[in-house]
Structure formats: structure tokens, C-alpha cells
Amino acid sequence: MMMKSGSGPSKIYYGWVVVLIVFVTLLIAAGIRSIPSLFMLPFQVEFGWSRSDISTVVATNILLYGLIGPFAAAWMEKLGVRRTMAISLLLLAASLSLTPFMTSLWQFELVWGIVAGIGTVHSPMCLASR
């Protein structure tokens, strides 16, 4: 007797697919937050920025993470979890996409200190709320 495709029970539990997607998303968000520390020496050589300048950008990112975190729940309540997550991932994608075009410190501050800082706040909050 031949079984039609889709007629039998699935061998993969859908909950594990969700867990895998959440894990990969959190892993990528954490990786994006740590990129400036990996590129500290190359940025020093390429642009001539000091470690304190680069560390200030990372500190701004962490400061925004702490300041905006309490308001993430309000944004999720107002916009919904899906929209908030989509905005967060869009901000992270924008910060990664704009990185090759940076030529000065203020651009690095804008792209990694502010845009990535705001984007990384919401991704773990959205995933934890569901």
C-alpha cells in the first residue's frame, strides 16, 4: 500500500523547528553585538582610530541595550511581537549592510553604537516573550 505524501504524521515535531529558529536568531544577534570587539585591531590599523574611540562605540551600544530594554515590552505591546521582531532584524541587517561603507568614527557610532544597539535589544526580548 502506497502512502500519499503529506498523509502520514510528520516525523519532525514542529516545536523543535521553532526552538532551532529561536536559537539561530539569538546566536546571530549575539554575534552581531560582539563584532566590534573582533574588529578592534583591524579598525585601528585601517582607520587609525584609538581603542578608546572604538570602546566608546561599544559602550554606547551596551548603554542603549540597558536603557531601551525596559521599553521593549511597551513596543511589543503596541506594535506586536512580529512587527517588533521584524524591525529589530531589519535594524541589525541595516547595520551589517552599512558597515563596509563606514569611513569615519561618527558613522561607526551611528551604525554600531545606535542602530545595532537598538536592534539587538528587541530580538532576545521578542523571542523570550513567546
PDB file of N, CA, C and O in Angstrom, residues 15 40 70 73 88 111 117 127 130:
ATOM      1  N   GLY A  15       7.645  21.972  17.219  1.00  0.00           N
ATOM      2  CA  GLY A  15       8.241  22.730  18.321  1.00  0.00           C
ATOM      3  C   GLY A  15       9.757  22.779  18.238  1.00  0.00           C
ATOM      4  O   GLY A  15      10.380  23.785  18.588  1.00  0.00           O
ATOM      5  N   MET A  40      38.397  45.298  16.440  1.00  0.00           N
ATOM      6  CA  MET A  40      39.058  46.426  17.085  1.00  0.00           C
ATOM      7  C   MET A  40      40.445  46.689  16.473  1.00  0.00           C
ATOM      8  O   MET A  40      40.746  47.824  16.095  1.00  0.00           O
ATOM      9  N   PRO A  70      13.861  48.188  29.092  1.00  0.00           N
ATOM     10  CA  PRO A  70      12.578  48.243  29.798  1.00  0.00           C
ATOM     11  C   PRO A  70      11.408  48.703  28.918  1.00  0.00           C
ATOM     12  O   PRO A  70      10.258  48.396  29.219  1.00  0.00           O
ATOM     13  N   ALA A  73       9.067  45.979  26.069  1.00  0.00           N
ATOM     14  CA  ALA A  73       7.752  45.364  26.306  1.00  0.00           C
ATOM     15  C   ALA A  73       6.632  46.275  25.835  1.00  0.00           C
ATOM     16  O   ALA A  73       5.640  45.808  25.256  1.00  0.00           O
ATOM     17  N   SER A  88      13.482  44.825  14.505  1.00  0.00           N
ATOM     18  CA  SER A  88      14.771  44.514  15.121  1.00  0.00           C
ATOM     19  C   SER A  88      15.719  43.864  14.125  1.00  0.00           C
ATOM     20  O   SER A  88      16.881  44.261  13.998  1.00  0.00           O
ATOM     21  N   VAL A 111      26.201  53.514  13.106  1.00  0.00           N
ATOM     22  CA  VAL A 111      25.848  52.170  12.642  1.00  0.00           C
ATOM     23  C   VAL A 111      25.904  51.138  13.765  1.00  0.00           C
ATOM     24  O   VAL A 111      24.984  50.342  13.938  1.00  0.00           O
ATOM     25  N   GLY A 117      22.689  48.837  18.398  1.00  0.00           N
ATOM     26  CA  GLY A 117      22.298  48.837  19.810  1.00  0.00           C
ATOM     27  C   GLY A 117      20.799  48.715  19.992  1.00  0.00           C
ATOM     28  O   GLY A 117      20.316  47.955  20.830  1.00  0.00           O
ATOM     29  N   LEU A 127      11.835  37.122  21.410  1.00  0.00           N
ATOM     30  CA  LEU A 127      11.881  35.657  21.414  1.00  0.00           C
ATOM     31  C   LEU A 127      11.591  35.099  22.804  1.00  0.00           C
ATOM     32  O   LEU A 127      11.017  34.016  22.931  1.00  0.00           O
ATOM     33  N   ARG A 130       7.607  34.913  23.808  1.00  0.00           N
ATOM     34  CA  ARG A 130       6.706  33.922  23.232  1.00  0.00           C
ATOM     35  C   ARG A 130       6.980  32.618  23.902  1.00  0.00           C
ATOM     36  O   ARG A 130       6.630  31.687  24.088  1.00  0.00           O
TER      37      ARG A 130
END
